[in-house]
């Protein structure tokens, strides 16, 4: 099976493996924005509260992780210049994760650490193990593992560390198995996922896809390996410093290393943009480039928290920090990349045996570009307004921002459905 996404040079994954993840993730995004709209009163509270935890895990797992699972099953063969090791493992990844995530989110929403949450956490871990086995099997059966493949491998290992540690924290609420209260470890759990899983995956895959979609010849593996090292050292040093309970100022060390890594990644994307052959850049790639800039916002929040704000203001900064991550750069890059990758998957499904029989639509014609643009502006307006609402703690502004984000999610679901349901059109 050949795909125009990669110039027909590599075999790609069966669409039946990939599309369920996209559909599930779109509903996860919709649920996350609905929960946000009806939970704005939680913004003024401490970040450890049922509604905030439910929203966070909906956005992190049902939205971000599921869409990455789907896209990476499609893109991993490109990165390793081989094929996906096992479709069966991919189906198992979807099945276990799709059942486990709602149980986990429900447990957080009702704040019950009993059997639904525990079973949900176990199922999510099984899904992650299946995904890890597939990534490792695909990578090491191939003779080609470039820097981008190593990012995916490392990200997946960090993901398993995140979900397994999360399972321990869930069990620790009822039966003490760790030396401290579960709440004391939340920062480690969060940053394992944010940096170890999301940042590694976004940098690894984004540094490959953005130049490819720009048709840019720019490449610099040396910089990408430096970013790889900086991110690993930053994450490990953060965990060590946190467990040692050192003075706050020492946390500047991992923050500065992480910020340096993101700036270098941003420079990499800018160089690719400068060296592009295709001078006109479509809205989807522009969205992805904007998401790279948004990656700096959480670091701004961290530096403000460490430097200027009194201890009593930390919870609201933590809220801004989390919002900028899950509704900021993670969401923005997914909004862009969904409609760069999914149309190629659908094109391949519908037209790969028909392309020689007549003129076929271009992949960009498979989704509704006008709806995409309205979705993007609604998202951007909602993101900015909600940040303002967090800063001044005004419920009307928070509701307005959340409503705009919900509209964006509805339009995203609609466009995913339009794309997935595309039928053959030939002239």
Coordinates of C-alpha atoms in Angstrom, one line a residue:
X1 CA 0.0 0.0 0.0
X2 CA 1.6 3.3 -1.1
X3 CA 0.9 6.8 0.1
X4 CA 1.4 10.2 -1.5
X5 CA 2.3 11.4 2.0
X6 CA 5.8 10.0 1.6
X7 CA 6.2 10.2 -2.1
X8 CA 5.3 6.5 -2.6
X9 CA 8.6 5.4 -1.2
X10 CA 7.5 3.6 1.9
X11 CA 4.8 1.1 2.9
X12 CA 2.3 2.5 5.2
X13 CA -0.1 1.1 7.8
X14 CA -3.5 -0.2 7.0
X15 CA -6.1 2.6 7.5
X16 CA -8.2 0.3 9.6
X17 CA -5.5 0.4 12.3
X18 CA -5.2 4.2 12.3
X19 CA -8.7 5.8 11.8
X20 CA -10.2 4.5 15.1
X21 CA -7.6 6.5 17.0
X22 CA -8.5 9.7 15.1
X23 CA -12.2 9.3 15.7
X24 CA -11.8 8.5 19.4
X25 CA -9.4 11.4 19.9
X26 CA -11.9 13.8 18.3
X27 CA -14.5 12.8 20.7
X28 CA -12.0 13.1 23.5
X29 CA -11.3 16.7 22.5
X30 CA -15.1 17.4 22.4
X31 CA -15.5 15.9 25.9
X32 CA -12.6 17.9 27.3
X33 CA -14.0 21.2 26.1
X34 CA -17.5 20.3 27.5
X35 CA -16.0 19.5 30.9
X36 CA -14.1 22.7 30.7
X37 CA -17.2 24.8 30.0
X38 CA -19.1 23.3 32.9
X39 CA -16.1 23.4 35.3
X40 CA -14.8 26.9 35.1
X41 CA -15.4 27.4 38.9
X42 CA -12.5 25.0 39.5
X43 CA -10.1 27.6 38.0
X44 CA -9.9 29.5 41.3
X45 CA -9.3 26.3 43.3
X46 CA -6.2 24.3 43.9
X47 CA -5.2 22.2 40.8
X48 CA -5.7 19.0 42.8
X49 CA -9.5 18.8 42.5
X50 CA -11.7 16.3 40.8
X51 CA -12.9 18.4 37.8
X52 CA -9.4 19.7 37.0
X53 CA -7.9 16.1 37.2
X54 CA -10.7 14.8 35.0
X55 CA -10.2 17.5 32.4
X56 CA -6.4 17.0 32.5
X57 CA -6.6 13.3 31.9
X58 CA -9.2 13.6 29.2
X59 CA -7.0 16.0 27.3
X60 CA -3.8 14.1 28.0
X61 CA -5.1 10.6 27.3
X62 CA -8.3 10.7 25.3
X63 CA -7.2 13.6 23.1
X64 CA -3.4 13.9 23.0
X65 CA -2.3 10.4 23.5
X66 CA -4.9 8.7 21.3
X67 CA -4.2 11.0 18.4
X68 CA -0.5 10.4 18.8
X69 CA -1.1 6.6 18.9
X70 CA -3.0 6.8 15.6
X71 CA -0.6 9.1 13.8
X72 CA 2.5 7.3 15.0
X73 CA 1.2 3.9 13.8
X74 CA 1.0 5.5 10.4
X75 CA 4.3 7.4 10.6
X76 CA 6.5 4.9 12.4
X77 CA 7.2 3.0 9.1
X78 CA 8.4 6.2 7.6
X79 CA 10.8 6.9 10.4
X80 CA 12.3 3.4 10.5
X81 CA 12.1 2.8 6.8
X82 CA 10.3 -0.5 7.4
X83 CA 6.8 -1.5 8.3
X84 CA 4.6 -1.7 11.4
X85 CA 5.5 -4.8 13.4
X86 CA 2.0 -5.9 14.3
X87 CA -1.5 -4.7 13.4
X88 CA -2.9 -6.9 16.1
X89 CA -0.9 -5.0 18.8
X90 CA -2.2 -1.8 17.4
X91 CA -5.8 -3.0 17.7
X92 CA -5.1 -4.2 21.3
X93 CA -3.6 -0.7 22.0
X94 CA -6.8 0.9 20.9
X95 CA -9.1 -1.6 22.7
X96 CA -7.4 -1.5 26.1
X97 CA -6.9 2.3 26.0
X98 CA -10.3 3.1 24.7
X99 CA -12.0 1.2 27.6
X100 CA -9.5 2.2 30.3
X101 CA -9.5 6.0 29.7
X102 CA -13.2 6.6 30.4
X103 CA -13.0 4.5 33.6
X104 CA -10.0 6.6 34.7
X105 CA -11.6 9.9 33.9
X106 CA -14.8 8.9 35.6
X107 CA -12.9 7.9 38.7
X108 CA -11.3 11.3 38.8
X109 CA -14.5 13.2 38.1
X110 CA -16.3 11.5 41.1
X111 CA -13.1 11.4 43.0
X112 CA -13.4 7.7 43.8
X113 CA -10.0 5.8 43.8
X114 CA -11.8 2.5 43.9
X115 CA -12.2 -0.3 41.4
X116 CA -13.3 1.8 38.3
X117 CA -10.2 4.0 38.5
X118 CA -7.9 1.1 39.3
X119 CA -9.2 -1.1 36.5
X120 CA -9.0 1.9 34.1
X121 CA -5.3 2.5 35.1
X122 CA -4.5 -1.1 34.6
X123 CA -6.1 -1.2 31.2
X124 CA -4.4 2.0 30.1
X125 CA -1.0 0.4 31.1
X126 CA -1.8 -2.7 29.1
X127 CA -2.6 -0.6 26.1
X128 CA 0.7 1.3 26.5
X129 CA 2.6 -1.9 26.8
X130 CA 1.1 -3.1 23.5
X131 CA 2.1 0.1 21.9
X132 CA 5.6 0.0 23.4
X133 CA 6.0 -3.6 22.1
X134 CA 4.9 -2.5 18.6
X135 CA 7.3 0.5 18.6
X136 CA 10.3 -1.5 19.7
X137 CA 9.4 -4.4 17.4
X138 CA 9.0 -2.1 14.4
X139 CA 12.2 -0.1 15.2
X140 CA 14.6 -3.0 15.9
X141 CA 13.4 -5.2 13.1
X142 CA 14.4 -2.4 10.7
X143 CA 18.0 -1.7 9.9
X144 CA 17.3 2.0 9.7
X145 CA 16.7 4.0 12.9
X146 CA 17.3 7.8 12.4
X147 CA 17.2 10.4 15.1
X148 CA 13.4 10.8 14.8
X149 CA 12.9 7.1 15.4
X150 CA 15.0 7.4 18.6
X151 CA 12.7 10.2 19.8
X152 CA 9.7 8.0 19.3
X153 CA 11.4 5.1 21.1
X154 CA 12.4 7.3 24.0
X155 CA 9.0 9.0 24.2
X156 CA 7.3 5.6 24.4
X157 CA 9.6 4.5 27.2
X158 CA 8.8 7.7 29.1
X159 CA 5.1 7.1 28.5
X160 CA 5.2 3.7 30.1
X161 CA 7.1 5.2 33.0
X162 CA 4.3 7.8 33.3
X163 CA 1.4 5.4 33.2
X164 CA 3.0 2.8 35.4
X165 CA 3.9 5.5 38.0
X166 CA 0.3 6.8 37.7
X167 CA -1.0 3.3 38.5
X168 CA 1.2 3.2 41.6
X169 CA -0.2 6.6 42.6
X170 CA -3.8 5.4 42.2
X171 CA -3.1 2.3 44.3
X172 CA -1.2 4.4 46.9
X173 CA -4.4 6.4 47.7
X174 CA -6.0 3.3 49.2
X175 CA -3.0 1.1 50.2
X176 CA 0.3 3.0 51.1
X177 CA 3.0 1.5 48.8
X178 CA 5.1 4.6 48.4
X179 CA 7.0 6.5 51.1
X180 CA 4.9 9.7 50.6
X181 CA 1.4 10.7 49.9
X182 CA 0.3 10.4 46.2
X183 CA -0.2 14.2 46.0
X184 CA 3.5 14.7 46.7
X185 CA 4.5 12.8 43.6
X186 CA 2.0 14.5 41.2
X187 CA 4.6 16.9 39.8
X188 CA 6.9 14.0 38.8
X189 CA 4.0 12.1 37.2
X190 CA 2.9 15.2 35.3
X191 CA 6.3 16.0 33.9
X192 CA 7.1 12.5 33.0
X193 CA 4.0 12.7 30.7
X194 CA 4.4 16.3 29.6
X195 CA 8.2 16.3 28.8
X196 CA 8.9 12.6 28.5
X197 CA 5.9 11.7 26.3
X198 CA 4.5 14.8 24.6
X199 CA 7.5 17.0 24.1
X200 CA 9.7 14.1 22.9
X201 CA 7.0 12.9 20.5
X202 CA 6.2 16.4 19.2
X203 CA 9.9 17.3 18.7
X204 CA 10.8 13.9 17.2
X205 CA 7.9 13.7 14.7
X206 CA 7.5 17.5 14.2
X207 CA 11.1 17.9 13.2
X208 CA 10.4 15.3 10.5
X209 CA 7.0 16.3 9.3
X210 CA 7.3 20.1 9.3
X211 CA 10.2 20.2 6.8
X212 CA 8.5 17.5 4.8
X213 CA 5.2 19.4 4.5
X214 CA 7.1 22.6 3.7
X215 CA 9.1 20.7 1.1
X216 CA 12.3 21.9 2.7
X217 CA 15.7 20.3 2.3
X218 CA 16.9 21.6 5.6
X219 CA 18.1 19.0 8.1
X220 CA 20.4 19.1 11.1
X221 CA 20.7 15.9 13.0
X222 CA 23.4 17.3 15.3
X223 CA 21.0 19.9 16.7
X224 CA 18.2 17.3 17.1
X225 CA 20.6 15.0 19.1
X226 CA 21.5 18.0 21.3
X227 CA 17.8 18.7 21.9
X228 CA 17.4 15.0 22.7
X229 CA 20.2 15.1 25.3
X230 CA 19.0 18.4 26.8
X231 CA 15.4 17.1 27.3
X232 CA 16.5 13.9 28.9
X233 CA 18.9 15.6 31.2
X234 CA 16.4 18.2 32.1
X235 CA 13.7 15.7 32.9
X236 CA 16.0 13.4 35.0
X237 CA 17.5 16.3 36.9
X238 CA 14.1 17.7 37.7
X239 CA 13.0 14.4 39.2
X240 CA 16.2 14.1 41.2
X241 CA 16.0 17.7 42.5
X242 CA 12.3 17.3 43.4
X243 CA 12.9 14.1 45.3
X244 CA 15.8 15.7 47.2
X245 CA 13.6 18.6 48.2
X246 CA 16.3 21.2 47.2
X247 CA 15.8 25.0 47.3
X248 CA 13.4 26.3 44.6
X249 CA 16.2 28.3 42.8
X250 CA 17.9 25.0 41.8
X251 CA 14.9 24.2 39.6
X252 CA 16.2 26.9 37.2
X253 CA 18.7 24.3 36.0
X254 CA 16.2 21.9 34.3
X255 CA 13.9 24.8 33.3
X256 CA 16.7 26.5 31.5
X257 CA 17.9 23.3 29.8
X258 CA 14.3 22.5 28.7
X259 CA 13.8 26.1 27.4
X260 CA 17.1 25.9 25.5
X261 CA 15.9 22.6 23.9
X262 CA 12.6 24.1 22.8
X263 CA 14.3 27.2 21.4
X264 CA 16.7 25.0 19.4
X265 CA 13.7 23.0 18.1
X266 CA 12.0 26.3 17.2
X267 CA 15.2 27.4 15.3
X268 CA 15.1 24.0 13.5
X269 CA 11.6 24.6 12.3
X270 CA 12.4 28.2 11.3
X271 CA 15.4 27.1 9.3
X272 CA 13.2 24.6 7.6
X273 CA 10.7 27.4 6.9
X274 CA 13.4 29.6 5.4
X275 CA 14.7 26.8 3.2
X276 CA 11.3 25.7 1.9
X277 CA 10.8 25.1 -1.8
X278 CA 7.0 25.6 -1.6
X279 CA 6.7 29.3 -0.8
X280 CA 2.9 29.3 -0.1
X281 CA 2.3 27.7 3.3
X282 CA -1.2 26.2 4.0
X283 CA -3.1 26.9 7.1
X284 CA -2.5 23.5 8.6
X285 CA 1.3 23.9 8.6
X286 CA 0.9 27.5 9.9
X287 CA -1.1 26.1 12.8
X288 CA 1.7 23.6 13.6
X289 CA 4.3 26.4 13.4
X290 CA 2.3 28.5 15.8
X291 CA 2.1 25.6 18.2
X292 CA 5.9 25.6 18.3
X293 CA 5.8 29.2 19.6
X294 CA 3.1 28.2 22.1
X295 CA 5.6 25.7 23.6
X296 CA 7.4 28.6 25.2
X297 CA 4.4 29.8 27.2
X298 CA 4.6 27.0 29.9
X299 CA 8.2 28.0 30.5
X300 CA 7.2 31.6 31.0
X301 CA 4.6 30.5 33.6
X302 CA 7.3 28.4 35.3
X303 CA 9.8 31.2 35.4
X304 CA 7.2 33.6 36.8
X305 CA 6.3 31.1 39.5
X306 CA 9.9 30.6 40.5
X307 CA 10.9 34.2 40.4
X308 CA 8.2 36.7 41.1
X309 CA 5.1 35.3 42.7
X310 CA 4.4 34.5 46.3
X311 CA 3.6 31.0 47.4
X312 CA -0.1 31.7 47.6
X313 CA -0.3 32.5 43.9
X314 CA 1.3 29.2 42.7
X315 CA -2.0 27.3 42.2
X316 CA -3.2 29.8 39.5
X317 CA 0.1 29.8 37.8
X318 CA -0.1 26.0 37.8
X319 CA -3.5 26.3 36.2
X320 CA -2.1 28.6 33.4
X321 CA 0.9 26.2 33.0
X322 CA -1.4 23.2 32.5
X323 CA -3.8 25.0 30.3
X324 CA -1.0 26.3 28.0
X325 CA 0.2 22.7 27.6
X326 CA -3.0 20.7 27.1
X327 CA -5.2 23.4 25.4
X328 CA -2.2 25.2 24.0
X329 CA 0.7 23.7 22.0
X330 CA -0.5 20.1 22.2
X331 CA -3.9 21.0 20.9
X332 CA -2.6 23.4 18.3
X333 CA -0.2 21.0 16.7
X334 CA -2.8 18.3 16.6
X335 CA -5.3 20.6 14.9
X336 CA -2.7 21.3 12.3
X337 CA -1.3 17.8 11.8
X338 CA -4.7 16.0 11.8
X339 CA -5.6 17.6 8.5
X340 CA -2.2 17.1 7.0
X341 CA -2.0 13.4 7.8
X342 CA -5.6 12.1 7.9
X343 CA -6.5 13.3 4.3
X344 CA -3.5 11.3 3.0
X345 CA -4.7 8.2 4.8
X346 CA -8.2 8.6 3.4
X347 CA -6.9 9.4 -0.1
X348 CA -4.8 6.2 0.1
X349 CA -7.9 4.2 1.3
X350 CA -10.2 5.5 -1.4
X351 CA -8.0 6.2 -4.5
X352 CA -4.9 4.0 -4.3
X353 CA -6.4 1.5 -6.8
X354 CA -8.2 4.2 -8.8
X355 CA -5.7 6.9 -9.4
X356 CA -4.8 5.6 -12.8
X357 CA -8.4 5.6 -14.0
X358 CA -8.9 9.4 -14.0
X359 CA -8.3 12.6 -12.2
X360 CA -8.7 12.3 -8.4
X361 CA -9.1 15.0 -5.8
X362 CA -6.0 16.2 -4.0
X363 CA -5.8 15.2 -0.3
X364 CA -6.3 18.8 0.7
X365 CA -9.7 18.7 -1.0
X366 CA -10.9 15.8 1.1
X367 CA -11.7 17.9 4.2
X368 CA -13.6 21.2 4.4
X369 CA -11.0 24.0 4.4
X370 CA -13.5 26.7 5.3
X371 CA -14.7 24.8 8.4
X372 CA -11.0 24.3 9.3
X373 CA -10.3 28.0 9.2
X374 CA -13.3 28.9 11.3
X375 CA -12.3 26.1 13.8
X376 CA -8.8 27.5 14.0
X377 CA -9.9 31.1 14.7
X378 CA -12.5 29.9 17.2
X379 CA -9.8 27.9 19.0
X380 CA -7.3 30.8 19.0
X381 CA -9.9 33.2 20.4
X382 CA -11.0 30.7 23.0
X383 CA -7.4 30.0 24.1
X384 CA -6.6 33.7 24.5
X385 CA -9.8 34.6 26.3
X386 CA -9.6 31.7 28.7
X387 CA -6.0 32.6 29.6
X388 CA -7.3 36.1 30.4
X389 CA -10.1 34.6 32.4
X390 CA -7.6 32.6 34.5
X391 CA -5.5 35.8 35.1
X392 CA -8.3 38.0 36.3
X393 CA -10.5 35.1 37.6
X394 CA -13.7 36.2 35.9
X395 CA -16.4 33.6 35.3
X396 CA -18.0 35.3 32.4
X397 CA -14.7 35.6 30.5
X398 CA -13.8 31.9 31.4
X399 CA -17.2 30.7 30.1
X400 CA -16.8 32.8 26.9
X401 CA -13.3 31.3 26.3
X402 CA -14.5 27.8 27.1
X403 CA -17.5 28.2 24.7
X404 CA -15.2 29.3 21.9
X405 CA -13.0 26.2 22.5
X406 CA -16.1 24.0 22.5
X407 CA -17.2 25.4 19.1
X408 CA -13.7 24.7 17.8
X409 CA -14.0 21.1 19.1
X410 CA -17.4 20.6 17.4
X411 CA -16.0 21.9 14.1
X412 CA -13.0 19.6 14.5
X413 CA -15.3 16.6 15.1
X414 CA -17.4 17.6 12.0
X415 CA -14.3 17.9 9.8
X416 CA -12.9 14.5 11.0
X417 CA -16.2 12.9 10.2
X418 CA -16.3 14.6 6.7
X419 CA -12.8 13.4 6.0
X420 CA -13.4 9.8 7.3
X421 CA -16.6 9.5 5.3
X422 CA -15.2 10.7 2.0
X423 CA -16.3 8.7 -1.0
X424 CA -14.6 8.3 -4.4
X425 CA -14.9 11.3 -6.8
X426 CA -13.3 11.1 -10.2
X427 CA -13.6 13.0 -13.4

